[in-house]
PDB file of C-alpha atoms in Angstrom:
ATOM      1  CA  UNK A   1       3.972  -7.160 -12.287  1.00 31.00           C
ATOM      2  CA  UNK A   2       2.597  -7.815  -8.775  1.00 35.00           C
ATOM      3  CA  UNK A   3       0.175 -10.524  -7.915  1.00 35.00           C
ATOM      4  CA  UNK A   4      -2.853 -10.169  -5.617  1.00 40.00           C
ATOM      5  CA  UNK A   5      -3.485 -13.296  -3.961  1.00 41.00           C
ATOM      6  CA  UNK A   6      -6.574 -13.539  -1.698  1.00 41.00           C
ATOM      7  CA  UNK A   7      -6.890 -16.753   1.034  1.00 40.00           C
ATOM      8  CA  UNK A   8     -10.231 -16.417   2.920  1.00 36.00           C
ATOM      9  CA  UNK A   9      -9.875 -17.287   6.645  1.00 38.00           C
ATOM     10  CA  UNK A  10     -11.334 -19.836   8.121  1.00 33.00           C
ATOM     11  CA  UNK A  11     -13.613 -17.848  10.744  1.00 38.00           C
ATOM     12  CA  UNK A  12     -11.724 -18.965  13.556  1.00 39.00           C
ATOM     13  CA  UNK A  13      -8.866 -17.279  15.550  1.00 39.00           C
ATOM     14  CA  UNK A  14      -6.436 -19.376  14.337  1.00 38.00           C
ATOM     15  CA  UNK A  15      -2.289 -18.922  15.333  1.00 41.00           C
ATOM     16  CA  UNK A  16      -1.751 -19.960  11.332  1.00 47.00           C
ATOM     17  CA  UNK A  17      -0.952 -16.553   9.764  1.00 54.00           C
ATOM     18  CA  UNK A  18      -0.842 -18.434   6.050  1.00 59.00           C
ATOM     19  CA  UNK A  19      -4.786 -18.196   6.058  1.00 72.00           C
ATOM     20  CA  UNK A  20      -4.742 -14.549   6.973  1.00 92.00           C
ATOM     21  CA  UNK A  21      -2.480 -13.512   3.919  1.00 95.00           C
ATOM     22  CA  UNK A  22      -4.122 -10.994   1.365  1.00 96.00           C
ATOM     23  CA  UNK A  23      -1.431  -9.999  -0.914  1.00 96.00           C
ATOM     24  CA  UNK A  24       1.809 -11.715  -2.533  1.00 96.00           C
ATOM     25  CA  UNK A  25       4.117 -10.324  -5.179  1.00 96.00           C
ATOM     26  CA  UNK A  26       7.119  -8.736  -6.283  1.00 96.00           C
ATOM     27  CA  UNK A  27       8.439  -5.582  -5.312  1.00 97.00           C
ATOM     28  CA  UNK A  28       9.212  -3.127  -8.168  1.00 96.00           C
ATOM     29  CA  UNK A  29      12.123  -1.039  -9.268  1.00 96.00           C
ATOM     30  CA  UNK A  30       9.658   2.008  -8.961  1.00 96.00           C
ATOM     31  CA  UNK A  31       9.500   0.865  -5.123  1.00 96.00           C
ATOM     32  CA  UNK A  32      12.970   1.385  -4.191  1.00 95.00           C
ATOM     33  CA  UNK A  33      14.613   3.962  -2.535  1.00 94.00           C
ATOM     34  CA  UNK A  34      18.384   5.660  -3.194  1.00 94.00           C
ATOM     35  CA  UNK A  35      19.640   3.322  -0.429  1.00 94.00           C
ATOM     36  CA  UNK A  36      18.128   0.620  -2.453  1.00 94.00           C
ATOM     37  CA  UNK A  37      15.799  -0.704  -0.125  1.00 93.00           C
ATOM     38  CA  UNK A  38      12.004  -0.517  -0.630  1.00 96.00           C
ATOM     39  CA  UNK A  39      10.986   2.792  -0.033  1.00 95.00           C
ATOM     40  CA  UNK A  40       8.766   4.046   3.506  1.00 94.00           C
ATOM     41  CA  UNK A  41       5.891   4.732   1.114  1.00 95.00           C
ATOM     42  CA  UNK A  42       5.463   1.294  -0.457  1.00 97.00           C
ATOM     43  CA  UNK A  43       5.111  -0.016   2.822  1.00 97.00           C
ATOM     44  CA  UNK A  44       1.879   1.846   3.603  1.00 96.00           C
ATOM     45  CA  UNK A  45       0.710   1.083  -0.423  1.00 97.00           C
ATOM     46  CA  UNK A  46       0.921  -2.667  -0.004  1.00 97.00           C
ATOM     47  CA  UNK A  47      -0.627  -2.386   3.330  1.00 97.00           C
ATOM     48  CA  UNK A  48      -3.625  -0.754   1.784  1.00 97.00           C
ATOM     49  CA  UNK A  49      -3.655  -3.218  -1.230  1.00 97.00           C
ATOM     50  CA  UNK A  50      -3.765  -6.214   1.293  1.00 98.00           C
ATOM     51  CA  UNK A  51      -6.750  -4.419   3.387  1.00 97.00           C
ATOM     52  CA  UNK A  52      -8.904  -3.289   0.157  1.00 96.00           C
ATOM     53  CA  UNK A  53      -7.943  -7.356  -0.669  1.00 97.00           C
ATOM     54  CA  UNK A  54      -9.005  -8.436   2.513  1.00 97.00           C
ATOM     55  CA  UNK A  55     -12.296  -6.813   2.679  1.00 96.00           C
ATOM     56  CA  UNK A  56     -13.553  -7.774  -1.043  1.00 96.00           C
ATOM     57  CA  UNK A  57     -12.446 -11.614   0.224  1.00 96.00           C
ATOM     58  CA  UNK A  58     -15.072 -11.459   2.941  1.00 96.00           C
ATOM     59  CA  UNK A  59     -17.750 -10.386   0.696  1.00 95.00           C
ATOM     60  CA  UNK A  60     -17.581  -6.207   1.490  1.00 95.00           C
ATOM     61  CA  UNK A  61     -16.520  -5.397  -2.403  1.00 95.00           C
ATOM     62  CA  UNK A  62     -15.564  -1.889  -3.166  1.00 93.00           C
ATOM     63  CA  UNK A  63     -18.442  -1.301  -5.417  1.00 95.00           C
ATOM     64  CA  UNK A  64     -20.828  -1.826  -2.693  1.00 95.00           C
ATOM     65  CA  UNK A  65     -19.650   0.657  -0.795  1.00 96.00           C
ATOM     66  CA  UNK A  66     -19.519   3.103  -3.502  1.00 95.00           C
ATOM     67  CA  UNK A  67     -23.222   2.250  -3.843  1.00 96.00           C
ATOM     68  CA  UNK A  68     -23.409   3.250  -0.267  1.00 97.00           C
ATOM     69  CA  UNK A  69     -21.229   6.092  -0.890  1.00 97.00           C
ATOM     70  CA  UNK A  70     -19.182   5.046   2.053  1.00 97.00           C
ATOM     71  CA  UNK A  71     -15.069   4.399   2.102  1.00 95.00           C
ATOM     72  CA  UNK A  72     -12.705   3.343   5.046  1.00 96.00           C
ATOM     73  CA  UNK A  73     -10.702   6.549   6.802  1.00 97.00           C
ATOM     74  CA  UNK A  74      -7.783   6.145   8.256  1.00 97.00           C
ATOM     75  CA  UNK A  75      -6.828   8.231  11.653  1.00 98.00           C
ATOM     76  CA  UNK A  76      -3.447   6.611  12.714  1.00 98.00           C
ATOM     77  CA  UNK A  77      -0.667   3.934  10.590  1.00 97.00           C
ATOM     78  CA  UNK A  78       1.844   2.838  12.136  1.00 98.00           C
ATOM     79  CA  UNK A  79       4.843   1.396  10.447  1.00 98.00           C
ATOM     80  CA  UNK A  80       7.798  -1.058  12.110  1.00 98.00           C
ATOM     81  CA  UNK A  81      10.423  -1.754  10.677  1.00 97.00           C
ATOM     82  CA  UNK A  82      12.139  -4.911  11.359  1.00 97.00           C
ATOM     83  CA  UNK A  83      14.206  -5.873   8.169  1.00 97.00           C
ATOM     84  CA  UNK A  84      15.127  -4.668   4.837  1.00 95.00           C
ATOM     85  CA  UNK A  85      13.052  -5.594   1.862  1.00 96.00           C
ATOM     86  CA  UNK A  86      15.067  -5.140  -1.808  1.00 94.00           C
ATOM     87  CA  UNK A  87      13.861  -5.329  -5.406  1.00 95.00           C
ATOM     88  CA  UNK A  88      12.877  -7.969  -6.713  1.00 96.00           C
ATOM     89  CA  UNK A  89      12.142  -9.941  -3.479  1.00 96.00           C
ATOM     90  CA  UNK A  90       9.250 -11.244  -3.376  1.00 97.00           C
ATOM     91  CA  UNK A  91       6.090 -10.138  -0.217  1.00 97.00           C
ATOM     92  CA  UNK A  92       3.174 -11.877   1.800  1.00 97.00           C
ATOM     93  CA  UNK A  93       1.261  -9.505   3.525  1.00 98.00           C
ATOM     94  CA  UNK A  94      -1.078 -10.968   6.060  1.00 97.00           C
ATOM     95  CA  UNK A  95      -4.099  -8.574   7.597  1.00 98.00           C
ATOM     96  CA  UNK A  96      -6.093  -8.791  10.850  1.00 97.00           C
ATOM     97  CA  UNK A  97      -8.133  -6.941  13.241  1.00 98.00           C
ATOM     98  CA  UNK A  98      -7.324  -6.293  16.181  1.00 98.00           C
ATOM     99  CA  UNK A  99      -9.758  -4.193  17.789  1.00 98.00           C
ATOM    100  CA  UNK A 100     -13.114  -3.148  16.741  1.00 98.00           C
ATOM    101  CA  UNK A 101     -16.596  -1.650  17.897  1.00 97.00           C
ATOM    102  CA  UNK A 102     -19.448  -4.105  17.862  1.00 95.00           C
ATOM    103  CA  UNK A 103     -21.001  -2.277  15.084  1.00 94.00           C
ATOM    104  CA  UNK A 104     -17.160  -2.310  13.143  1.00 95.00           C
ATOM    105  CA  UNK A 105     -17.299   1.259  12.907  1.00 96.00           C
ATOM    106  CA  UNK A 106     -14.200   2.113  14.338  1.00 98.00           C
ATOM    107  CA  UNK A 107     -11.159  -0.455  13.919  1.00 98.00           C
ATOM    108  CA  UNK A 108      -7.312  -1.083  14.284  1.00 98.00           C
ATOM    109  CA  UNK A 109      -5.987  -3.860  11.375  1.00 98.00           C
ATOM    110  CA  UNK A 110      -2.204  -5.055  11.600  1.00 98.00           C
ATOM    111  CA  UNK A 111      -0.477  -6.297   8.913  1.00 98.00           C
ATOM    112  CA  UNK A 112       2.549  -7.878   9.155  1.00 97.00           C
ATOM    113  CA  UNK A 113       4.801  -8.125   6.066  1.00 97.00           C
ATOM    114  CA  UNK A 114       7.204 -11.122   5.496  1.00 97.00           C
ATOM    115  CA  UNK A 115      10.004 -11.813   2.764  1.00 96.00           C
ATOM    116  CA  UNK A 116      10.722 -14.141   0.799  1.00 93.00           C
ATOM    117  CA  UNK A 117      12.076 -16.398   3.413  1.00 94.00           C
ATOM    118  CA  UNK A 118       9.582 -16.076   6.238  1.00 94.00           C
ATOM    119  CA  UNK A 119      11.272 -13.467   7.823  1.00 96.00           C
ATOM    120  CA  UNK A 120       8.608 -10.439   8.794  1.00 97.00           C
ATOM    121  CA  UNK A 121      10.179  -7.466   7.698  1.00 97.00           C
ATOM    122  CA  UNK A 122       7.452  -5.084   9.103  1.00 98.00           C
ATOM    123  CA  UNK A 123       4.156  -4.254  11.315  1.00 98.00           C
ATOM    124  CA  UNK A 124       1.840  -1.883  10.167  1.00 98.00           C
ATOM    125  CA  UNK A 125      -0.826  -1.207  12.684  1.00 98.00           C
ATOM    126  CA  UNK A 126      -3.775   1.177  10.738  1.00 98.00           C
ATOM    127  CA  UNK A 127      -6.504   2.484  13.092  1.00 98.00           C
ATOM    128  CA  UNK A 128      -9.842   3.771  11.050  1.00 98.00           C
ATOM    129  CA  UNK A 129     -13.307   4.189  10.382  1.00 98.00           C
ATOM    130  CA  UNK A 130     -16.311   4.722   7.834  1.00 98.00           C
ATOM    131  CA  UNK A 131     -16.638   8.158   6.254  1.00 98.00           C
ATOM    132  CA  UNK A 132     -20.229   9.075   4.407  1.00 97.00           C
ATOM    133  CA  UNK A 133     -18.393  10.221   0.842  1.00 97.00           C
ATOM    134  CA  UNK A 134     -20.895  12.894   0.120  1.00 97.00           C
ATOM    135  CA  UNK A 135     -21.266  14.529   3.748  1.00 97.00           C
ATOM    136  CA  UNK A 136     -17.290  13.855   4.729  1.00 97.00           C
ATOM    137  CA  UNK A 137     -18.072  13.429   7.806  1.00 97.00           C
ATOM    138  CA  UNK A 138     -17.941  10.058  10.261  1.00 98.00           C
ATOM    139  CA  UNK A 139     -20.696   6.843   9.034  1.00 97.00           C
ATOM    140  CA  UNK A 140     -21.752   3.564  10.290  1.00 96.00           C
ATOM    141  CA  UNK A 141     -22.132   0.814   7.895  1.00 96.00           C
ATOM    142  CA  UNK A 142     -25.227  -0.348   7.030  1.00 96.00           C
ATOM    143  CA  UNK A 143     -26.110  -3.331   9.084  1.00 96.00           C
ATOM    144  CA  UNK A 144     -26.006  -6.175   6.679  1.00 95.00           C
ATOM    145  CA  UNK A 145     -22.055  -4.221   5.823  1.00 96.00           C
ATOM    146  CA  UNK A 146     -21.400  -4.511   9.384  1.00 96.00           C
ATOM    147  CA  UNK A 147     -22.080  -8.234   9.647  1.00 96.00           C
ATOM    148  CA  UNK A 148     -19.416  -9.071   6.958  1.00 96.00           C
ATOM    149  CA  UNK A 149     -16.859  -6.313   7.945  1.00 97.00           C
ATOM    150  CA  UNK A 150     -16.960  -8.317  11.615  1.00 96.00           C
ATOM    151  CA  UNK A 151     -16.263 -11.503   9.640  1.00 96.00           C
ATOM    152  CA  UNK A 152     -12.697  -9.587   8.856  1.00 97.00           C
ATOM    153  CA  UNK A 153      -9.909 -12.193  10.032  1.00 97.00           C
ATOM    154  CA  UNK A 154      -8.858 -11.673  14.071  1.00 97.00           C
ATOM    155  CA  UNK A 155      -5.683 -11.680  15.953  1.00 97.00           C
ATOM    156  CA  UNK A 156      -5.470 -14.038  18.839  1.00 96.00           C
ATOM    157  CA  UNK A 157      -5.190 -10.326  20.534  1.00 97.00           C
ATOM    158  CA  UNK A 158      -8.196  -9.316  19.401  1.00 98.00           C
ATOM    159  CA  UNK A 159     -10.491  -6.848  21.654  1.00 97.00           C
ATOM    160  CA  UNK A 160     -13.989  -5.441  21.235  1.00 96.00           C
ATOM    161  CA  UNK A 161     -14.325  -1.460  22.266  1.00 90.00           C
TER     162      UNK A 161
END
């Protein structure tokens, strides 16, 4: 079984990736692929795990945005591929944004996944937004969601659109 681990950052734009990491554990059998390597899928899955992780660690929990009827949309992920990841071995996932509207209503978040060892296996790079649940269509967070989505962990290559 996998274990979610969430470290709040400290605010600041810090070089010390241990303080941005959202989500730790194991990689499953069911994750693997016939070359017996995690599978291209899993990637993206633990990269959303890590974000939902991230967000409910700065105080923007799922269920309020349900109340809001508002969810993230992605437009664009990205995956790199660096190194091989194989059952068993054990993840960090670290999240950050690194680019955002003043308002946080559009956004890019990389997350960089590392084995066991240290060694970062991959980049993921997922560019999104707010979508109204009901209408489907584009939203803004409410402003008082907006003030704790922009206290989302930054990369030291951080921009504002």
């Amino acid at each position: 079984m996998s274990l979610t681990k969430a470290v709040k950052n400290s605010g600041n734009n810090s070089n010390d990736h241990a303080m941005n990491v959202f989500y730790e554990g194991q990689v499953l059998w069911s994750q693997i692929d016939s070359n017996q390597h995690m599978r291209h899928s899993a990637y993206a899955d633990f990269a959303a795990q890590a974000r939902l992780t991230m967000l409910e660690s700065i105080g923007l929990k799922l269920s309020t945005l349900y109340k809001f009827k508002i969810g993230p949309v992605l437009f664009r992920e990205e995956l790199i591929y660096l190194r091989e990841i194989s059952m068993n071995e054990h993840i960090r996932i670290t999240c950050e944004l690194t680019k955002a509207r003043p308002d946080g209503s559009r956004w890019s978040i990389r997350h960089e996944l590392f084995r066991s060892n240290g060694v970062k296996a991959a980049v993921i790079t997922a560019d999104g937004a707010w979508m109204d649940t009901t209408k489907r269509k584009l939203a803004i967070l409410p402003e008082e969601l907006s003030q704790l989505f922009m206290k989302a962990p930054k990369s030291n290559d951080y921009t504002q659109e």
